[in-house]
mmCIF file of C-alpha atoms in Angstrom:
data_model
loop_
_atom_site.group_PDB
_atom_site.id
_atom_site.type_symbol
_atom_site.label_atom_id
_atom_site.label_comp_id
_atom_site.label_asym_id
_atom_site.label_seq_id
_atom_site.Cartn_x
_atom_site.Cartn_y
_atom_site.Cartn_z
ATOM 1 C CA GLY M 474 0.692 9.762 -14.516
ATOM 2 C CA ALA M 475 1.679 8.664 -11.468
ATOM 3 C CA VAL M 476 4.607 6.356 -12.660
ATOM 4 C CA VAL M 477 6.902 5.100 -9.405
ATOM 5 C CA SER M 478 9.440 2.793 -10.216
ATOM 6 C CA GLN M 479 11.474 0.728 -8.332
ATOM 7 C CA HIS M 480 15.052 -0.910 -8.445
ATOM 8 C CA PRO M 481 16.499 -4.156 -8.450
ATOM 9 C CA SER M 482 12.717 -6.407 -8.568
ATOM 10 C CA TRP M 483 14.936 -8.420 -7.676
ATOM 11 C CA VAL M 484 17.952 -9.378 -5.479
ATOM 12 C CA ILE M 485 20.141 -12.148 -3.791
ATOM 13 C CA CYS M 486 22.626 -11.293 -1.289
ATOM 14 C CA LYS M 487 25.289 -13.231 0.634
ATOM 15 C CA SER M 488 24.581 -12.040 4.543
ATOM 16 C CA GLY M 489 26.906 -9.808 6.117
ATOM 17 C CA THR M 490 26.556 -7.828 2.343
ATOM 18 C CA SER M 491 24.543 -4.428 2.381
ATOM 19 C CA VAL M 492 21.606 -3.860 -0.678
ATOM 20 C CA LYS M 493 20.497 -0.499 -2.088
ATOM 21 C CA ILE M 494 16.907 -0.076 -3.683
ATOM 22 C CA GLU M 495 16.396 3.039 -5.368
ATOM 23 C CA CYS M 496 12.962 4.369 -5.385
ATOM 24 C CA ARG M 497 12.242 6.596 -8.126
ATOM 25 C CA SER M 498 9.136 9.227 -9.560
ATOM 26 C CA LEU M 499 9.209 9.705 -13.069
ATOM 27 C CA ASP M 500 6.718 11.760 -13.798
ATOM 28 C CA PHE M 501 5.858 13.805 -11.118
ATOM 29 C CA GLN M 502 7.612 15.707 -8.024
ATOM 30 C CA ALA M 503 6.758 13.640 -4.281
ATOM 31 C CA THR M 504 7.816 15.231 -1.427
ATOM 32 C CA THR M 505 6.700 12.839 0.577
ATOM 33 C CA MET M 506 7.808 8.735 0.014
ATOM 34 C CA PHE M 507 7.609 6.205 2.237
ATOM 35 C CA TRP M 508 9.453 2.909 2.283
ATOM 36 C CA TYR M 509 7.300 -0.651 3.218
ATOM 37 C CA ARG M 510 7.983 -4.142 3.730
ATOM 38 C CA GLN M 511 5.511 -7.453 2.938
ATOM 39 C CA PHE M 512 6.267 -10.815 4.362
ATOM 40 C CA PRO M 513 4.767 -13.632 2.552
ATOM 41 C CA LYS M 514 1.134 -13.124 3.040
ATOM 42 C CA GLN M 515 0.690 -10.846 5.629
ATOM 43 C CA SER M 516 -0.389 -7.111 4.787
ATOM 44 C CA LEU M 517 2.046 -4.466 4.228
ATOM 45 C CA MET M 518 3.816 -2.760 7.340
ATOM 46 C CA LEU M 519 5.060 1.052 6.871
ATOM 47 C CA MET M 520 8.624 1.265 7.663
ATOM 48 C CA ALA M 521 9.351 5.118 7.268
ATOM 49 C CA THR M 522 8.593 8.468 5.906
ATOM 50 C CA SER M 523 11.328 9.716 3.438
ATOM 51 C CA ASN M 524 11.211 13.272 3.003
ATOM 52 C CA GLU M 525 13.052 14.952 0.362
ATOM 53 C CA GLY M 526 16.126 17.040 1.868
ATOM 54 C CA SER M 527 14.835 16.270 5.355
ATOM 55 C CA LYS M 528 16.108 13.114 7.666
ATOM 56 C CA ALA M 529 13.369 9.874 6.990
ATOM 57 C CA THR M 530 10.961 9.212 10.356
ATOM 58 C CA TYR M 531 11.177 5.771 11.455
ATOM 59 C CA GLU M 532 8.453 3.292 12.938
ATOM 60 C CA GLN M 533 8.318 1.928 16.164
ATOM 61 C CA GLY M 534 10.691 -0.951 16.148
ATOM 62 C CA VAL M 535 11.966 -0.106 12.646
ATOM 63 C CA GLU M 536 16.177 0.384 13.130
ATOM 64 C CA LYS M 537 17.142 2.906 11.519
ATOM 65 C CA ASP M 538 20.778 2.180 10.793
ATOM 66 C CA LYS M 539 19.368 -0.586 10.180
ATOM 67 C CA PHE M 540 17.260 0.543 7.250
ATOM 68 C CA LEU M 541 18.910 3.322 6.108
ATOM 69 C CA ILE M 542 17.385 6.175 4.065
ATOM 70 C CA ASN M 543 17.550 8.521 1.999
ATOM 71 C CA HIS M 544 15.357 10.901 -0.332
ATOM 72 C CA ALA M 545 17.948 13.340 -2.087
ATOM 73 C CA SER M 546 15.554 14.461 -4.856
ATOM 74 C CA LEU M 547 12.118 15.152 -5.282
ATOM 75 C CA THR M 548 11.335 12.280 -7.447
ATOM 76 C CA LEU M 549 14.026 9.892 -5.262
ATOM 77 C CA SER M 550 14.732 7.918 -2.178
ATOM 78 C CA THR M 551 16.349 4.932 -1.591
ATOM 79 C CA LEU M 552 16.481 2.194 0.842
ATOM 80 C CA THR M 553 19.705 0.415 2.255
ATOM 81 C CA VAL M 554 19.410 -2.423 4.428
ATOM 82 C CA THR M 555 23.192 -2.336 5.610
ATOM 83 C CA SER M 556 24.659 -5.902 6.873
ATOM 84 C CA ALA M 557 21.326 -8.161 5.902
ATOM 85 C CA HIS M 558 20.435 -11.472 7.312
ATOM 86 C CA PRO M 559 18.150 -13.673 6.770
ATOM 87 C CA GLU M 560 15.584 -12.512 8.103
ATOM 88 C CA ASP M 561 15.899 -9.202 6.265
ATOM 89 C CA SER M 562 13.984 -10.965 3.360
ATOM 90 C CA SER M 563 11.340 -9.816 2.439
ATOM 91 C CA PHE M 564 9.817 -7.978 0.339
ATOM 92 C CA TYR M 565 10.000 -4.133 0.104
ATOM 93 C CA ILE M 566 7.838 -1.001 -1.452
ATOM 94 C CA CYS M 567 8.312 1.930 -1.846
ATOM 95 C CA SER M 568 4.622 4.902 -2.658
ATOM 96 C CA ALA M 569 5.102 8.021 -3.238
ATOM 97 C CA ARG M 570 2.633 10.992 -2.602
ATOM 98 C CA TRP M 571 2.007 12.930 -5.490
ATOM 99 C CA ASP M 572 1.255 16.784 -4.118
ATOM 100 C CA ARG M 573 -2.022 16.807 -6.260
ATOM 101 C CA TYR M 574 -3.771 14.210 -5.144
ATOM 102 C CA THR M 575 -1.779 15.253 -1.330
ATOM 103 C CA ASP M 576 -3.078 11.830 0.868
ATOM 104 C CA THR M 577 -3.120 9.297 -2.357
ATOM 105 C CA GLN M 578 0.231 7.271 -1.969
ATOM 106 C CA TYR M 579 1.084 5.481 -5.848
ATOM 107 C CA PHE M 580 3.815 2.319 -5.313
ATOM 108 C CA GLY M 581 5.754 0.888 -6.722
ATOM 109 C CA PRO M 582 6.456 -2.771 -7.948
ATOM 110 C CA GLY M 583 8.343 -3.570 -5.080
ATOM 111 C CA THR M 584 12.171 -5.593 -4.547
ATOM 112 C CA ARG M 585 12.564 -8.855 -3.407
ATOM 113 C CA LEU M 586 15.029 -9.238 -0.879
ATOM 114 C CA THR M 587 17.033 -12.833 -0.152
ATOM 115 C CA VAL M 588 19.273 -12.703 1.976
ATOM 116 C CA LEU M 589 21.298 -16.235 1.908
ATOM 117 C CA ALA G 1230 -4.832 -1.087 18.351
ATOM 118 C CA GLN G 1231 -5.153 -1.592 14.628
ATOM 119 C CA LYS G 1232 -7.006 0.612 12.531
ATOM 120 C CA VAL G 1233 -8.478 -1.155 9.648
ATOM 121 C CA THR G 1234 -9.940 -4.873 9.760
ATOM 122 C CA GLN G 1235 -10.724 -6.861 7.065
ATOM 123 C CA ALA G 1236 -12.241 -10.551 8.464
ATOM 124 C CA GLN G 1237 -11.981 -11.499 5.315
ATOM 125 C CA THR G 1238 -8.426 -13.919 5.061
ATOM 126 C CA GLU G 1239 -9.978 -15.377 1.618
ATOM 127 C CA ILE G 1240 -12.912 -15.827 -1.205
ATOM 128 C CA SER G 1241 -13.600 -17.684 -3.564
ATOM 129 C CA VAL G 1242 -15.849 -18.084 -6.659
ATOM 130 C CA VAL G 1243 -16.195 -19.164 -10.444
ATOM 131 C CA GLU G 1244 -16.311 -16.603 -13.082
ATOM 132 C CA LYS G 1245 -18.948 -13.976 -13.257
ATOM 133 C CA GLU G 1246 -20.323 -14.297 -9.319
ATOM 134 C CA ASP G 1247 -20.488 -11.018 -7.289
ATOM 135 C CA VAL G 1248 -18.159 -10.732 -4.711
ATOM 136 C CA THR G 1249 -18.183 -8.153 -1.804
ATOM 137 C CA LEU G 1250 -14.477 -7.654 0.284
ATOM 138 C CA ASP G 1251 -15.464 -5.832 3.756
ATOM 139 C CA CYS G 1252 -13.671 -3.348 5.585
ATOM 140 C CA VAL G 1253 -14.011 -1.382 8.988
ATOM 141 C CA TYR G 1254 -11.912 0.993 10.308
ATOM 142 C CA GLU G 1255 -11.561 2.909 13.437
ATOM 143 C CA THR G 1256 -9.742 6.270 13.933
ATOM 144 C CA ARG G 1257 -10.944 8.788 16.578
ATOM 145 C CA ASP G 1258 -10.543 11.954 13.302
ATOM 146 C CA THR G 1259 -13.530 13.405 12.236
ATOM 147 C CA THR G 1260 -11.766 13.877 8.894
ATOM 148 C CA TYR G 1261 -9.682 10.849 6.835
ATOM 149 C CA TYR G 1262 -10.143 9.081 3.738
ATOM 150 C CA LEU G 1263 -10.212 5.350 3.111
ATOM 151 C CA PHE G 1264 -8.347 3.382 -0.223
ATOM 152 C CA TRP G 1265 -8.814 0.093 -1.720
ATOM 153 C CA TYR G 1266 -5.845 -1.479 -3.242
ATOM 154 C CA LYS G 1267 -5.653 -4.198 -5.648
ATOM 155 C CA GLN G 1268 -1.603 -6.398 -5.057
ATOM 156 C CA PRO G 1269 -1.969 -9.230 -8.170
ATOM 157 C CA PRO G 1270 0.205 -11.687 -8.030
ATOM 158 C CA SER G 1271 3.089 -9.769 -10.000
ATOM 159 C CA GLY G 1272 3.489 -7.309 -6.188
ATOM 160 C CA GLU G 1273 2.365 -4.446 -7.520
ATOM 161 C CA LEU G 1274 -0.336 -2.675 -5.582
ATOM 162 C CA VAL G 1275 -2.706 -0.835 -7.921
ATOM 163 C CA PHE G 1276 -4.549 1.889 -6.607
ATOM 164 C CA LEU G 1277 -8.340 1.617 -7.033
ATOM 165 C CA ILE G 1278 -10.853 4.511 -5.493
ATOM 166 C CA ARG G 1279 -9.920 7.197 -1.716
ATOM 167 C CA ARG G 1280 -13.118 8.420 -0.578
ATOM 168 C CA ASN G 1281 -12.772 11.115 1.890
ATOM 169 C CA SER G 1282 -14.684 10.932 4.968
ATOM 170 C CA PHE G 1283 -17.039 13.661 4.410
ATOM 171 C CA ASP G 1284 -18.057 11.782 0.894
ATOM 172 C CA GLU G 1285 -20.452 9.421 1.552
ATOM 173 C CA GLN G 1286 -21.487 9.097 -1.597
ATOM 174 C CA ASN G 1287 -21.109 5.438 -3.235
ATOM 175 C CA GLU G 1288 -19.184 4.391 -6.323
ATOM 176 C CA ILE G 1289 -19.543 2.746 -9.825
ATOM 177 C CA SER G 1290 -16.795 2.510 -11.256
ATOM 178 C CA GLY G 1291 -17.295 -0.611 -13.867
ATOM 179 C CA ARG G 1292 -17.815 -3.079 -12.954
ATOM 180 C CA TYR G 1293 -15.878 -2.082 -8.924
ATOM 181 C CA SER G 1294 -18.953 -0.422 -5.961
ATOM 182 C CA TRP G 1295 -17.615 0.961 -3.395
ATOM 183 C CA ASN G 1296 -20.547 1.298 -0.225
ATOM 184 C CA PHE G 1297 -18.728 3.851 2.806
ATOM 185 C CA GLN G 1298 -21.280 4.099 5.963
ATOM 186 C CA LYS G 1299 -19.544 5.934 8.162
ATOM 187 C CA SER G 1300 -22.283 5.074 10.185
ATOM 188 C CA THR G 1301 -21.196 1.369 11.224
ATOM 189 C CA SER G 1302 -17.479 2.687 9.799
ATOM 190 C CA SER G 1303 -17.468 -0.009 6.759
ATOM 191 C CA PHE G 1304 -16.545 0.645 3.376
ATOM 192 C CA ASN G 1305 -17.243 -2.276 1.204
ATOM 193 C CA PHE G 1306 -15.502 -3.714 -1.981
ATOM 194 C CA THR G 1307 -17.771 -5.189 -4.503
ATOM 195 C CA ILE G 1308 -17.052 -6.715 -7.543
ATOM 196 C CA THR G 1309 -20.056 -7.344 -10.555
ATOM 197 C CA ALA G 1310 -19.523 -10.459 -12.038
ATOM 198 C CA SER G 1311 -16.815 -11.501 -11.170
ATOM 199 C CA GLN G 1312 -13.359 -12.950 -14.120
ATOM 200 C CA VAL G 1313 -10.575 -14.720 -13.510
ATOM 201 C CA VAL G 1314 -8.293 -10.879 -13.828
ATOM 202 C CA ASP G 1315 -9.895 -9.905 -11.030
ATOM 203 C CA SER G 1316 -8.315 -13.295 -8.629
ATOM 204 C CA ALA G 1317 -5.163 -10.898 -5.844
ATOM 205 C CA VAL G 1318 -5.106 -9.981 -2.737
ATOM 206 C CA TYR G 1319 -7.295 -5.853 -2.079
ATOM 207 C CA PHE G 1320 -6.135 -3.867 0.700
ATOM 208 C CA CYS G 1321 -8.035 -1.411 2.619
ATOM 209 C CA ALA G 1322 -5.560 1.402 3.780
ATOM 210 C CA LEU G 1323 -6.736 4.847 6.107
ATOM 211 C CA SER G 1324 -5.118 7.851 6.759
ATOM 212 C CA GLU G 1325 -6.137 9.885 8.961
ATOM 213 C CA ALA G 1326 -6.047 13.729 8.393
ATOM 214 C CA GLY G 1327 -2.413 15.766 8.412
ATOM 215 C CA ASP G 1328 -1.014 12.026 8.468
ATOM 216 C CA TYR G 1329 -0.151 10.178 5.464
ATOM 217 C CA LYS G 1330 0.570 7.513 6.661
ATOM 218 C CA LEU G 1331 -1.085 4.689 5.684
ATOM 219 C CA SER G 1332 -2.544 2.192 7.542
ATOM 220 C CA PHE G 1333 -3.464 -1.745 5.777
ATOM 221 C CA GLY G 1334 -5.986 -3.942 6.800
ATOM 222 C CA ALA G 1335 -4.559 -7.264 6.075
ATOM 223 C CA GLY G 1336 -6.523 -8.184 2.363
ATOM 224 C CA THR G 1337 -8.624 -10.639 2.012
ATOM 225 C CA THR G 1338 -7.281 -12.890 -1.349
ATOM 226 C CA VAL G 1339 -9.568 -13.674 -3.839
ATOM 227 C CA THR G 1340 -10.006 -16.557 -5.962
ATOM 228 C CA VAL G 1341 -11.924 -16.624 -8.671
ATOM 229 C CA ARG G 1342 -12.043 -19.426 -10.758
ATOM 230 C CA ALA G 1343 -13.208 -20.125 -14.123
#
């Protein structure tokens, strides 16, 4: 159990375009999902917390207009990188909190974004 | 202030050697949770263990063991008889009660050579 998927696994786009990344909990309902960003050889940095049916909570320094998060259902959260630029190139990872173990997060496989 | 410190950036060992990864945390909460995750080259984080602040009992799972000491705010991880498949980046993380956000350490890259 506790499987989280992400789609796409990798994406290459041109500067100025928008990219949507999906995060799904496959076998459980996730009331809370999290979005992280990881640069090469660095740790994970939390970008935002996404609760189903409400607005996402962004961490300090994360532009909410640039990184749009929607958590429309208990099994799906999406991150849209708007007007992407090369500096947005990174590994984006989502996680979901499984209520049965409320404080344990299960992670998706990540999405590698490259902006040309 | 950094909440989780993993002082070892990289560790390289020969297969079958034991390797211990250090993790020191900082929190003012009395209720908190500590985690270890493994990130192999594929990138996907794999959950290894969760420990709450009231449970200082050490744990062993196969070749993995964890030593939690509140007195020194440490939650160290040992891989016994390491194998090449253990090569990965290992992250220690802290979650404070009611928050559920994870603060990750910088990670320790473990390379096990055959």
